[in-house]
mmCIF file of C-alpha atoms in Angstrom:
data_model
loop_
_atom_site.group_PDB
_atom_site.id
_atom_site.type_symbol
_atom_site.label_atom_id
_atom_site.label_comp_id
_atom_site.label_asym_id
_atom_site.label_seq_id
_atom_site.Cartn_x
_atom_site.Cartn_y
_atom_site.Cartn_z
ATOM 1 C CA UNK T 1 -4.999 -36.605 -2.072
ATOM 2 C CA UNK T 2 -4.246 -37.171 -5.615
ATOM 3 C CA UNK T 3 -0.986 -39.830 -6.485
ATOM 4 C CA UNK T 4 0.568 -39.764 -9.761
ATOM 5 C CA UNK T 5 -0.301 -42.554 -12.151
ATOM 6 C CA UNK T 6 3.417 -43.951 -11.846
ATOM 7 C CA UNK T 7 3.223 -43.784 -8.110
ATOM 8 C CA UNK T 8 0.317 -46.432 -7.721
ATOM 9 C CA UNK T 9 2.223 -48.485 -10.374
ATOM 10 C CA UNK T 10 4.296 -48.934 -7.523
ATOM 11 C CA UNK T 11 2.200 -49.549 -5.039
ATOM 12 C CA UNK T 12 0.216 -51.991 -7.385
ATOM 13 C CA UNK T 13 3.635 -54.087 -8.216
ATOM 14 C CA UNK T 14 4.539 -54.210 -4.352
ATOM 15 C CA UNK T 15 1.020 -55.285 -3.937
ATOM 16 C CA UNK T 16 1.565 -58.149 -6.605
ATOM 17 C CA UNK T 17 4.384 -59.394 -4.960
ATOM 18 C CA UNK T 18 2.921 -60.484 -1.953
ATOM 19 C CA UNK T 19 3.600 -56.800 0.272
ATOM 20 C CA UNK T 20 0.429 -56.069 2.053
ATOM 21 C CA UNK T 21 -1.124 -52.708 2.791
ATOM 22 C CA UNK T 22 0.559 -52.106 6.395
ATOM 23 C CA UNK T 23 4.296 -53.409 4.464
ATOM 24 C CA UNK T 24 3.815 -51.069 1.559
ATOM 25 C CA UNK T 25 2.450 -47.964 4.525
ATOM 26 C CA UNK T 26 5.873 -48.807 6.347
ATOM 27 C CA UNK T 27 7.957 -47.242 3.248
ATOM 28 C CA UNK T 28 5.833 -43.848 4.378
ATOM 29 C CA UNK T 29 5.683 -43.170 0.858
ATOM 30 C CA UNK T 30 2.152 -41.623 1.591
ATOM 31 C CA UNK T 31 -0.597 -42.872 3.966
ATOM 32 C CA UNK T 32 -1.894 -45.837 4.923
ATOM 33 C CA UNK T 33 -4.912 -44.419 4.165
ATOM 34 C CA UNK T 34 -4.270 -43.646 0.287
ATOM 35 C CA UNK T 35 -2.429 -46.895 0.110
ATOM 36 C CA UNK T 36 -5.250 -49.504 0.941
ATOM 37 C CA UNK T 37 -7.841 -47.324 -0.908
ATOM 38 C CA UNK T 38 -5.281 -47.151 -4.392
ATOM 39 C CA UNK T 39 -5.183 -51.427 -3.755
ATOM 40 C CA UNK T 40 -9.198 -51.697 -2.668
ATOM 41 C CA UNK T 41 -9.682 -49.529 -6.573
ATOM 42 C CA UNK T 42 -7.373 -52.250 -8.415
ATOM 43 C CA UNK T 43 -9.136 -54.767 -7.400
ATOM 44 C CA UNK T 44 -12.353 -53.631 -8.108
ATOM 45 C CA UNK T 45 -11.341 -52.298 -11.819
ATOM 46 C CA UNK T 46 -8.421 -53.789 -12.454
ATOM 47 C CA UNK T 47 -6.741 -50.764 -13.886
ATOM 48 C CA UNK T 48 -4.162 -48.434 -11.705
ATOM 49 C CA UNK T 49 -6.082 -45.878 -13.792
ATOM 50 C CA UNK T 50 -8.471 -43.591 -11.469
ATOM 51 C CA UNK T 51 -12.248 -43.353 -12.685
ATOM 52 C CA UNK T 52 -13.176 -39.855 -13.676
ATOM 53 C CA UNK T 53 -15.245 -38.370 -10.447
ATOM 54 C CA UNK T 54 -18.930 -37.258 -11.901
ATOM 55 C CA UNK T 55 -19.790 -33.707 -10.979
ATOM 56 C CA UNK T 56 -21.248 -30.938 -12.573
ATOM 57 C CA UNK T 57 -19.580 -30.044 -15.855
ATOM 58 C CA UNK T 58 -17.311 -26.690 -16.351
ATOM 59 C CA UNK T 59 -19.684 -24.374 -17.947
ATOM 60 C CA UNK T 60 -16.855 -22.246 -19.803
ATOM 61 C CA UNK T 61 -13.772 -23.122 -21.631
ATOM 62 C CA UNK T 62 -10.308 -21.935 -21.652
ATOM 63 C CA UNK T 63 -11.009 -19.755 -24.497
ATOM 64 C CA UNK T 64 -14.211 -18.106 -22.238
ATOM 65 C CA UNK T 65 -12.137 -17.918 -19.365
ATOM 66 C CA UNK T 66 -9.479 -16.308 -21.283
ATOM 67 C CA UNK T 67 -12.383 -13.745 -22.411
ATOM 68 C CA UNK T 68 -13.454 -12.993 -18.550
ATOM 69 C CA UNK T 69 -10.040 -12.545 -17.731
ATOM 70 C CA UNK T 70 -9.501 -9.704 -20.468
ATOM 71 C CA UNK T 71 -12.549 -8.187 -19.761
ATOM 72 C CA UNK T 72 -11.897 -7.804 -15.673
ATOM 73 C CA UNK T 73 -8.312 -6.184 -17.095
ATOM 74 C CA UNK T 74 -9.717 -3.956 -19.062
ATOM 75 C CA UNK T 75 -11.952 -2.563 -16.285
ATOM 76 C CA UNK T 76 -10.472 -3.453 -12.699
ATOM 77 C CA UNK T 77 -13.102 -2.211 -11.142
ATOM 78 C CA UNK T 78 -15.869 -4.093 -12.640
ATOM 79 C CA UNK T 79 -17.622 -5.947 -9.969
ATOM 80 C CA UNK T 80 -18.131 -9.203 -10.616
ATOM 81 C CA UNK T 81 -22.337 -9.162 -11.094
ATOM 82 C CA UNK T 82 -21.615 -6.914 -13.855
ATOM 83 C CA UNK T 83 -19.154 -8.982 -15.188
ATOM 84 C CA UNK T 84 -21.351 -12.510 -15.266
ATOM 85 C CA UNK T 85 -23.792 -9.791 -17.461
ATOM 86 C CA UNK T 86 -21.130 -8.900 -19.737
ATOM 87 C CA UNK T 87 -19.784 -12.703 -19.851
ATOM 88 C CA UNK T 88 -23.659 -13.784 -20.967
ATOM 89 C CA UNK T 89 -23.402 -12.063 -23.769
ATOM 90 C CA UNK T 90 -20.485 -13.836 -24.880
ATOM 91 C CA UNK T 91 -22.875 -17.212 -24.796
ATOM 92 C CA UNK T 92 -21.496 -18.191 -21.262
ATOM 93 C CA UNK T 93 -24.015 -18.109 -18.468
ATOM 94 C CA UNK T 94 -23.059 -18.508 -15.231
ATOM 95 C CA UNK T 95 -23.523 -17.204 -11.608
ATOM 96 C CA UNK T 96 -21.709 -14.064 -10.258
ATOM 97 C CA UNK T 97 -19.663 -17.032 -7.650
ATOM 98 C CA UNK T 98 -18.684 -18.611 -10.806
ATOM 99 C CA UNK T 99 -17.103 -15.811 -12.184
ATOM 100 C CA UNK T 100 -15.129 -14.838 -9.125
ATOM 101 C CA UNK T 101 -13.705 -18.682 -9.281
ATOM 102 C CA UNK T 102 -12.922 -18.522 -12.879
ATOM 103 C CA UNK T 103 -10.831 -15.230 -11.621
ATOM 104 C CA UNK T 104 -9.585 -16.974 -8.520
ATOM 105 C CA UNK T 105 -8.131 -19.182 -10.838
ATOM 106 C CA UNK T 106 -6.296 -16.355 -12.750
ATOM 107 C CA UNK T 107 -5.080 -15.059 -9.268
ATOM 108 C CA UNK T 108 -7.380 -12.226 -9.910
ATOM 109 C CA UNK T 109 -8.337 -11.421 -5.730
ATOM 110 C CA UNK T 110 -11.082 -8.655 -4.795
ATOM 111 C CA UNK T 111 -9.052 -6.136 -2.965
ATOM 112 C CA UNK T 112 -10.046 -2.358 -1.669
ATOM 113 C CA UNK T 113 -8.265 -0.338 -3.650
ATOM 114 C CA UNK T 114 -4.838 1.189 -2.637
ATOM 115 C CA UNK T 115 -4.987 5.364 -2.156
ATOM 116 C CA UNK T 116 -2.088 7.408 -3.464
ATOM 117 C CA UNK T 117 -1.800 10.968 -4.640
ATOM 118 C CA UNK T 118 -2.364 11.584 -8.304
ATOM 119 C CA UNK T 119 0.834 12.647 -9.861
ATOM 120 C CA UNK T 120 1.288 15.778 -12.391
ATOM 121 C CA UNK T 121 4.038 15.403 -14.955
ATOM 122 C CA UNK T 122 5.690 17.689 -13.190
ATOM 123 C CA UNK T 123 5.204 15.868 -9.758
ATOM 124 C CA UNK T 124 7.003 12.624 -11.462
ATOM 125 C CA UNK T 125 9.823 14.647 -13.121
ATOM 126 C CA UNK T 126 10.762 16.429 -9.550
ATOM 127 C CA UNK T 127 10.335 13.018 -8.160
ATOM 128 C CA UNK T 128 13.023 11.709 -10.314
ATOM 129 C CA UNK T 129 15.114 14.463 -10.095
ATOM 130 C CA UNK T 130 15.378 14.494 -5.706
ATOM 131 C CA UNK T 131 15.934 10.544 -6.285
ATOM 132 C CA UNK T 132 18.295 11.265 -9.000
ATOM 133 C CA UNK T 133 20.381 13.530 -6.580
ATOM 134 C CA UNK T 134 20.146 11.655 -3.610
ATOM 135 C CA UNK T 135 20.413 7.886 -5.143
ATOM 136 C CA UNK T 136 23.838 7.820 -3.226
ATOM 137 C CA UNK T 137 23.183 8.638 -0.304
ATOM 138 C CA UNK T 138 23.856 5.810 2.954
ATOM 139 C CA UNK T 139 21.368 5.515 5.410
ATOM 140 C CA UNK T 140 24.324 7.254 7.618
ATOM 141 C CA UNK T 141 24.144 10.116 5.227
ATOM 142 C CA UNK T 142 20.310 10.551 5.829
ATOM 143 C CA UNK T 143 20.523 10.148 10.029
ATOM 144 C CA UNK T 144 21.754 13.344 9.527
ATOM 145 C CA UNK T 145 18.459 14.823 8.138
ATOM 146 C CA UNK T 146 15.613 16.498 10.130
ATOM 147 C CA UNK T 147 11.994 15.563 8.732
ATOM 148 C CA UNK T 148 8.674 17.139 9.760
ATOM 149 C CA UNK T 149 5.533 16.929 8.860
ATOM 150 C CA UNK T 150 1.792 18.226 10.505
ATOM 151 C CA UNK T 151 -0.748 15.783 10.801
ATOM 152 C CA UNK T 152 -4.437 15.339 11.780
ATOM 153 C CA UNK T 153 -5.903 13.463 14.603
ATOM 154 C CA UNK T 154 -9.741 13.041 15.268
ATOM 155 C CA UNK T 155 -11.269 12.079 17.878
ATOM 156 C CA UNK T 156 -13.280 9.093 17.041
ATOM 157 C CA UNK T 157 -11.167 6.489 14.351
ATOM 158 C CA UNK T 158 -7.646 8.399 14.241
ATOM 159 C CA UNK T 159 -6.150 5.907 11.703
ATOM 160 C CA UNK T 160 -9.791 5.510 9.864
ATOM 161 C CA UNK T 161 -8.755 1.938 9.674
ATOM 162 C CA UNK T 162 -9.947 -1.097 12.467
ATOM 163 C CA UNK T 163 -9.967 -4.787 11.619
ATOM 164 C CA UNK T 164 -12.754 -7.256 13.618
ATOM 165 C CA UNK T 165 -13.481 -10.941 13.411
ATOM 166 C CA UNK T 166 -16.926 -11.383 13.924
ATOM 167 C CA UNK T 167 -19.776 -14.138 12.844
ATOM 168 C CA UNK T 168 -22.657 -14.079 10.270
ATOM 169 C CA UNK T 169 -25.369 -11.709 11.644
ATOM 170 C CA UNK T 170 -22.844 -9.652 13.431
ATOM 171 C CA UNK T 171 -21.781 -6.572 11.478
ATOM 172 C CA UNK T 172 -23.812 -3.716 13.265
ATOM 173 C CA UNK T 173 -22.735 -5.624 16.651
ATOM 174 C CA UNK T 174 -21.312 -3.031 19.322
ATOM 175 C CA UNK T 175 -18.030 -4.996 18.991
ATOM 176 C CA UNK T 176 -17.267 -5.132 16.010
ATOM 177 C CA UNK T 177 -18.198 -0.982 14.490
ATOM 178 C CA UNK T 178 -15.799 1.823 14.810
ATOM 179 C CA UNK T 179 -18.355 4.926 15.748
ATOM 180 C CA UNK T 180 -18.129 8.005 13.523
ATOM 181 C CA UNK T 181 -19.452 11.046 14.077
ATOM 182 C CA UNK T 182 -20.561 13.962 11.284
ATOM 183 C CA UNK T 183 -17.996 16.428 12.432
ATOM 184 C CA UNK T 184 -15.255 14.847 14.190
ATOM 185 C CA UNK T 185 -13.482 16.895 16.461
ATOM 186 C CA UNK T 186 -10.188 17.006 14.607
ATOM 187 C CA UNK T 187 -6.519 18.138 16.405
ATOM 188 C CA UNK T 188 -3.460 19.264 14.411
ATOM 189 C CA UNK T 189 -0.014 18.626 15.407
ATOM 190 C CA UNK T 190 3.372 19.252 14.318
ATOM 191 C CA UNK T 191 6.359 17.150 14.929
ATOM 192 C CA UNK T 192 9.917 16.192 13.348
ATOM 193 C CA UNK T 193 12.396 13.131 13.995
ATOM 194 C CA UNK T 194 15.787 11.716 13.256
ATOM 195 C CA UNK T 195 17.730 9.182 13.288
ATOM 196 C CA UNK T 196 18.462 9.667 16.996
ATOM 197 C CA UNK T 197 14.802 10.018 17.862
ATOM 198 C CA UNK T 198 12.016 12.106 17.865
ATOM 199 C CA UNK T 199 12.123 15.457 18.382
ATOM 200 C CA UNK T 200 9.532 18.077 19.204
ATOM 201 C CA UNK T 201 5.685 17.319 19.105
ATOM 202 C CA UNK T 202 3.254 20.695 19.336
ATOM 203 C CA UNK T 203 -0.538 20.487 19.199
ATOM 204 C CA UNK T 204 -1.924 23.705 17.516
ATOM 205 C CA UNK T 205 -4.698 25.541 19.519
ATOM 206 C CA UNK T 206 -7.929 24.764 18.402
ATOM 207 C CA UNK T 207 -9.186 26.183 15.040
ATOM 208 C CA UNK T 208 -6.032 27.527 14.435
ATOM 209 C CA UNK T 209 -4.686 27.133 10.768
ATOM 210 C CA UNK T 210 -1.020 26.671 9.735
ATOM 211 C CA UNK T 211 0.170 30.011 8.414
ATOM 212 C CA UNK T 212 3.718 31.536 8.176
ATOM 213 C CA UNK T 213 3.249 33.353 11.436
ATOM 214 C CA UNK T 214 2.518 30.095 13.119
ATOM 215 C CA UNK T 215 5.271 28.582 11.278
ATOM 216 C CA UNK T 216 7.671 30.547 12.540
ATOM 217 C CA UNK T 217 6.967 30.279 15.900
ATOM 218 C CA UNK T 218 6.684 26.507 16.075
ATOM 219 C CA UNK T 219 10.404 26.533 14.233
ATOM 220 C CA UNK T 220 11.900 28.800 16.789
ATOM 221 C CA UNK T 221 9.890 27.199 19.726
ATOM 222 C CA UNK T 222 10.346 23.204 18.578
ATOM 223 C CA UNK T 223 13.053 22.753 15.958
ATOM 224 C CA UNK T 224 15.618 24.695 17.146
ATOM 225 C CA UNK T 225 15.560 23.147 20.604
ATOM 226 C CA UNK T 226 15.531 19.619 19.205
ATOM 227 C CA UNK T 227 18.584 20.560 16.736
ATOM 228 C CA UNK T 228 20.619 21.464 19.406
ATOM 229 C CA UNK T 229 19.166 18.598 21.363
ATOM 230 C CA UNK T 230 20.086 15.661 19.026
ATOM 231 C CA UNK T 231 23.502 17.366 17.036
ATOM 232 C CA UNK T 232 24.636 20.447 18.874
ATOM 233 C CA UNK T 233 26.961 22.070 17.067
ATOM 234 C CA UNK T 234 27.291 18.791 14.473
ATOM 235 C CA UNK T 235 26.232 20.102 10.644
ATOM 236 C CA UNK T 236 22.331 18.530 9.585
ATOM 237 C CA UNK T 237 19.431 19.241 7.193
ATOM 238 C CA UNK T 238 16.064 19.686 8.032
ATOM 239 C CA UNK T 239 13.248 18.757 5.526
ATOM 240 C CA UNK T 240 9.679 20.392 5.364
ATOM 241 C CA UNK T 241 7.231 19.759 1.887
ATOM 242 C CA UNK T 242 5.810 22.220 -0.206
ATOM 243 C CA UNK T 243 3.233 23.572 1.889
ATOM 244 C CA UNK T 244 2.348 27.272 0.932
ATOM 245 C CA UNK T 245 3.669 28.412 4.499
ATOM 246 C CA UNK T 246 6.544 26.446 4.269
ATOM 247 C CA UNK T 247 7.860 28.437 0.918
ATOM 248 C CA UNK T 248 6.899 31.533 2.217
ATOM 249 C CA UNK T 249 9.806 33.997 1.902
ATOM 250 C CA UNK T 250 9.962 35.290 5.373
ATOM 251 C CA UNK T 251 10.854 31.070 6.444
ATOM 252 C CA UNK T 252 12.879 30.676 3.633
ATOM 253 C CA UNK T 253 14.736 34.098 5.418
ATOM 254 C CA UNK T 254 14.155 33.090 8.894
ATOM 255 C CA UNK T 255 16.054 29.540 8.072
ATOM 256 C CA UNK T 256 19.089 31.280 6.057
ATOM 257 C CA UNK T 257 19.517 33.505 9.233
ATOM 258 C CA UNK T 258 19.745 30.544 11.416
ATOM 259 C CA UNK T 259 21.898 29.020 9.186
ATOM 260 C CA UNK T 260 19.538 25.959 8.420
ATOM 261 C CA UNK T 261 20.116 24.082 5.541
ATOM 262 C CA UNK T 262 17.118 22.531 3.719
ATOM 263 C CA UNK T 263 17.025 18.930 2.012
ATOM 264 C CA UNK T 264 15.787 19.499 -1.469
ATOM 265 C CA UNK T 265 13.818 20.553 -3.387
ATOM 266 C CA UNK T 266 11.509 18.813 -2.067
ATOM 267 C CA UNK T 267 8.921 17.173 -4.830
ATOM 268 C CA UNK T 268 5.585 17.951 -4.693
ATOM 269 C CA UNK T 269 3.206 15.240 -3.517
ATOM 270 C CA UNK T 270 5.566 12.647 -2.071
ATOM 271 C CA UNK T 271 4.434 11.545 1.220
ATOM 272 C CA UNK T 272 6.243 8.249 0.536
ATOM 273 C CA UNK T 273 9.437 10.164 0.459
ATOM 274 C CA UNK T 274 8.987 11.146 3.849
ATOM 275 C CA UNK T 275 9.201 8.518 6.826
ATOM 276 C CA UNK T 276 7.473 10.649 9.504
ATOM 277 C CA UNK T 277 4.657 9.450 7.619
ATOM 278 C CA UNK T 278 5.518 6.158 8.959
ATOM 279 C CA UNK T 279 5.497 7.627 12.460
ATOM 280 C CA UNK T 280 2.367 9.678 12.315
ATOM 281 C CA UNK T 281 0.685 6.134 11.439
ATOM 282 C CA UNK T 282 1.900 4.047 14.605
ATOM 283 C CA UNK T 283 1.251 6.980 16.294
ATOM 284 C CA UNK T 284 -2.611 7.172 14.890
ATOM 285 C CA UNK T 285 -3.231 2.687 15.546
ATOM 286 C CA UNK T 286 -1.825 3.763 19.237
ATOM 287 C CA UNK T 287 -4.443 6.087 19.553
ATOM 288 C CA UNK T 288 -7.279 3.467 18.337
ATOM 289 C CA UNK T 289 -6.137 1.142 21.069
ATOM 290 C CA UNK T 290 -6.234 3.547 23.561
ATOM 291 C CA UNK T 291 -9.873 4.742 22.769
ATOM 292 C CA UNK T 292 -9.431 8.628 24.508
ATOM 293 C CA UNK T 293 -13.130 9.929 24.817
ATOM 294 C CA UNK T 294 -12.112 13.689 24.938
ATOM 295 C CA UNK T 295 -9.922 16.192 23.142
ATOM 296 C CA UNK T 296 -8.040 16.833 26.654
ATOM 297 C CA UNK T 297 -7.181 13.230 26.849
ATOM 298 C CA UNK T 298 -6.585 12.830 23.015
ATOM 299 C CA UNK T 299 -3.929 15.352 23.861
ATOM 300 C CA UNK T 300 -2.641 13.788 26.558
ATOM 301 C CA UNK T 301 -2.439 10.863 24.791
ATOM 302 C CA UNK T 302 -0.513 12.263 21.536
ATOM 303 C CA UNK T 303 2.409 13.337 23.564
ATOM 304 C CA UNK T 304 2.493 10.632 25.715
ATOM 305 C CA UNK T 305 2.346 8.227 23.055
ATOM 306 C CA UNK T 306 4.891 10.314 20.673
ATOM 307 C CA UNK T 307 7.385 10.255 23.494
ATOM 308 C CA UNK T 308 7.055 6.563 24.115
ATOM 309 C CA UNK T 309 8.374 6.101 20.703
ATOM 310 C CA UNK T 310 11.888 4.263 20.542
ATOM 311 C CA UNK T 311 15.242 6.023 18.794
ATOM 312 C CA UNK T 312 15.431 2.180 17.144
ATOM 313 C CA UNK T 313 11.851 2.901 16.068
ATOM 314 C CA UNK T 314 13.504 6.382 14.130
ATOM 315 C CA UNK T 315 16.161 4.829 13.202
ATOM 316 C CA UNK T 316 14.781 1.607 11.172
ATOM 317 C CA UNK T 317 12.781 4.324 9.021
ATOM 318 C CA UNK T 318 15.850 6.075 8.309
ATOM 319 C CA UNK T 319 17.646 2.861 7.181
ATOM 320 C CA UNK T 320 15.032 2.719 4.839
ATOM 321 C CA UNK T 321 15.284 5.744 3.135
ATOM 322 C CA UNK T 322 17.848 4.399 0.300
ATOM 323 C CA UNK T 323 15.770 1.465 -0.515
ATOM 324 C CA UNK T 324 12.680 3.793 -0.478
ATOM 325 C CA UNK T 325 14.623 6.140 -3.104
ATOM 326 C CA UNK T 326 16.220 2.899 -5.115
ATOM 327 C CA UNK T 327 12.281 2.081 -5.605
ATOM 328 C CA UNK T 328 11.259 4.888 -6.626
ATOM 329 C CA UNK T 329 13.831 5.201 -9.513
ATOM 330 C CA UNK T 330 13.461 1.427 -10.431
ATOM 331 C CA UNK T 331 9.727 2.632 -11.158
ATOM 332 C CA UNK T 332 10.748 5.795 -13.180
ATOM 333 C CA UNK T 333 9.120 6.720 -15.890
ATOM 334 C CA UNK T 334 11.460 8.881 -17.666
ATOM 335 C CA UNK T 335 10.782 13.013 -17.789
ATOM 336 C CA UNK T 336 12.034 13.373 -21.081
ATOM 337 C CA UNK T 337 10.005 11.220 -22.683
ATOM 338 C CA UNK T 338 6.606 12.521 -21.067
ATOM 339 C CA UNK T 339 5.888 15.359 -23.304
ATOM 340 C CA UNK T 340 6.034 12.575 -26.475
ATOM 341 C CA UNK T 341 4.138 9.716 -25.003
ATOM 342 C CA UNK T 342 1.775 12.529 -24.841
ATOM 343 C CA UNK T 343 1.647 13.481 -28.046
ATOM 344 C CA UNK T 344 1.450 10.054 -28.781
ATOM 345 C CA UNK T 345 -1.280 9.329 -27.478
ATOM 346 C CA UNK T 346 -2.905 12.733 -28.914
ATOM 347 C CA UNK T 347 -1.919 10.698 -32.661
ATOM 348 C CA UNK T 348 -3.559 7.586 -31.476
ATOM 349 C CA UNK T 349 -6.901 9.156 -30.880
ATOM 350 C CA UNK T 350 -6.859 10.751 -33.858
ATOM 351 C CA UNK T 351 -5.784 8.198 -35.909
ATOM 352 C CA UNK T 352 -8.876 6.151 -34.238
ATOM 353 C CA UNK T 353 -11.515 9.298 -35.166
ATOM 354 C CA UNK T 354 -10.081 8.969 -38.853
ATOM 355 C CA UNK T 355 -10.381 5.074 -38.782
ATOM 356 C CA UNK T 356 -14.137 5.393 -37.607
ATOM 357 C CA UNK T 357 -14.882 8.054 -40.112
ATOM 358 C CA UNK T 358 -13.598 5.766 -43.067
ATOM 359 C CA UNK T 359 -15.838 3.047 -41.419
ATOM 360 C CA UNK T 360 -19.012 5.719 -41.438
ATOM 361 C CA UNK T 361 -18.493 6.497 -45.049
ATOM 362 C CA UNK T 362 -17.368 2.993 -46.172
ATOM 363 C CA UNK T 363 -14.616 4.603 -47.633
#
């Protein structure tokens, strides 16, 4: 424990007057401990000041550091062997452990690096505009919205994710791997939810691929019966993505017959936007824990496990939704201006060609 220089000058004057270590300890301004060892130093140097410790001296300065840090910025991914090469030929040499302290110290942590879907320009100006239009909304507005969403589950690793504690020497241990297989026997399902719950879950037969036809039917067969389930003859919206069978023009006919009204337009690429997402991955850890060793009892285990999911469940992700859109426009990065930073940064280059030309030519 390290005490201030003004806190053993207390100590030290209580010490002078007579207090002893055990008086002074009473006070539990610190511990005993750090008390008699503070008065066992002044005697021995006389001096409330605490000796330097000897170690092994800092083999970079804050103007080095400040270096390491700019070049782990400029190149996140940089691991950190590369970056103890890189830091050498600044004139600092040190060990690859070193240089993940020195970013420790920064706050600079190795993490794996987060997934998300690459966004067109056009992708981040529909974005804005479905936040724009829905930035009002109450999370009683959007219990009245339908979402859906298909989803794959394999086999082996549904989530793709599992977390172990295990020792040195262990990694390969039958504990502590999550088995894979090359060709994963892989089950698509299709489900929606709402605020009052889920709704329908189908599994489509195997190697069956999601077309309009199919579409169709699992609408007729699965939403309709949960509409009139969970609002009767109460108005809602029901929200599907972009998928080429979902804008196919005999759906988009199919819903105006049956007098469905659609959230949207949907933007492209925006899982985020849609909490199912939430659902299909609680759904997917379930399955991990379970372990099913078949497709029959993967199945089995889908629609028991979908059921088993609470309406509070449903409805805490719909409570979200406003905070979820709120975020989204607090990170905006404005349409308008996308074309010009563009063209910007077409100038920029340029302007550095030119600059290195003048250099070539000493001109």
């Amino acid at each position: 424990m390290v005490t201030c220089k003004k806190t053993r000058a207390v100590k030290i004057a209580l010490h002078k007057k007579g207090f002893t270590g055990k008086d002074i300890a009473a006070s539990k301004i610190e511990p005993k401990s750090a008390i008699y060892r503070i008065i066992k130093n002044f005697k021995e140097s006389v001096s409330i000041v605490v000796k330097k410790v000897s170690g092994c001296p800092r083999k970079s300065s804050k103007h080095q550091d400040r270096l390491l840090k700019l070049i782990q910025l400029r190149d996140r991914g940089t691991n950190s062997t590369a970056l103890a090469q890189e830091w050498q030929q600044a004139g600092v040499s040190a060990s690859a452990r070193t240089v993940r302290r020195r970013l420790l110290e920064d706050g600079l942590v190795s993490r794996r690096a987060a997934k998300k879907p690459l966004l067109s320009r056009k992708n981040i100006r529909d974005r804005l505009i479905f936040c724009k239009r829905y930035r009002d909304w109450t999370a009683e507005d959007w219990s009245k919205v339908i979402f859906s969403d298909e989803s794959p589950f394999r086999l082996f690793g549904a989530s793709g994710k599992k977390v172990v504690r295990r020792r040195q020497g262990e990694r390969y241990h039958q504990s502590c791997v999550m088995p894979t297989v090359k060709h994963p026997e892989t089950i698509h399902v299709w489900g929606c939810f709402s605020a009052k719950g889920v709704g329908s879950l189908t599994i489509l037969p195997k190697n069956t691929a999601m077309n309009k036809e199919w579409y169709q039917h699992i609408l007729r067969e699965q939403l309709l019966p949960t509409i009139q389930e969970q609002f009767g003859d109460e108005q809602c919206l029901f929200q599907h993505d972009r998928a080429p069978c979902h804008k196919a023009k005999v759906i988009a006919k199919w819903l105006w017959e049956q007098n469905i009204d659609i959230l949207g337009p949907w933007p492209g690429n925006s899982p985020d936007l849609n909490p199912i997402e939430n659902l299909w991955s609680i759904l997917k850890r379930r399955m991990d824990k379970q372990k099913p060793t078949n497709s029959d009892k993967l199945q089995a285990l889908i629609l028991q496990e979908w059921a088993a999911i609470s309406q509070d469940a449903a409805q805490k992700l719909i409570d979200s939704m406003p905070g979820w859109i709120a975020e989204v426009l607090k990170k905006k990065v404005n349409p308008a201006n996308i074309d010009s930073l563009h063209q910007l940064h077409v100038i920029v280059n340029k302007s550095l060609r030119l600059m290195k030309c003048l250099e070539l030519y000493n001109i």
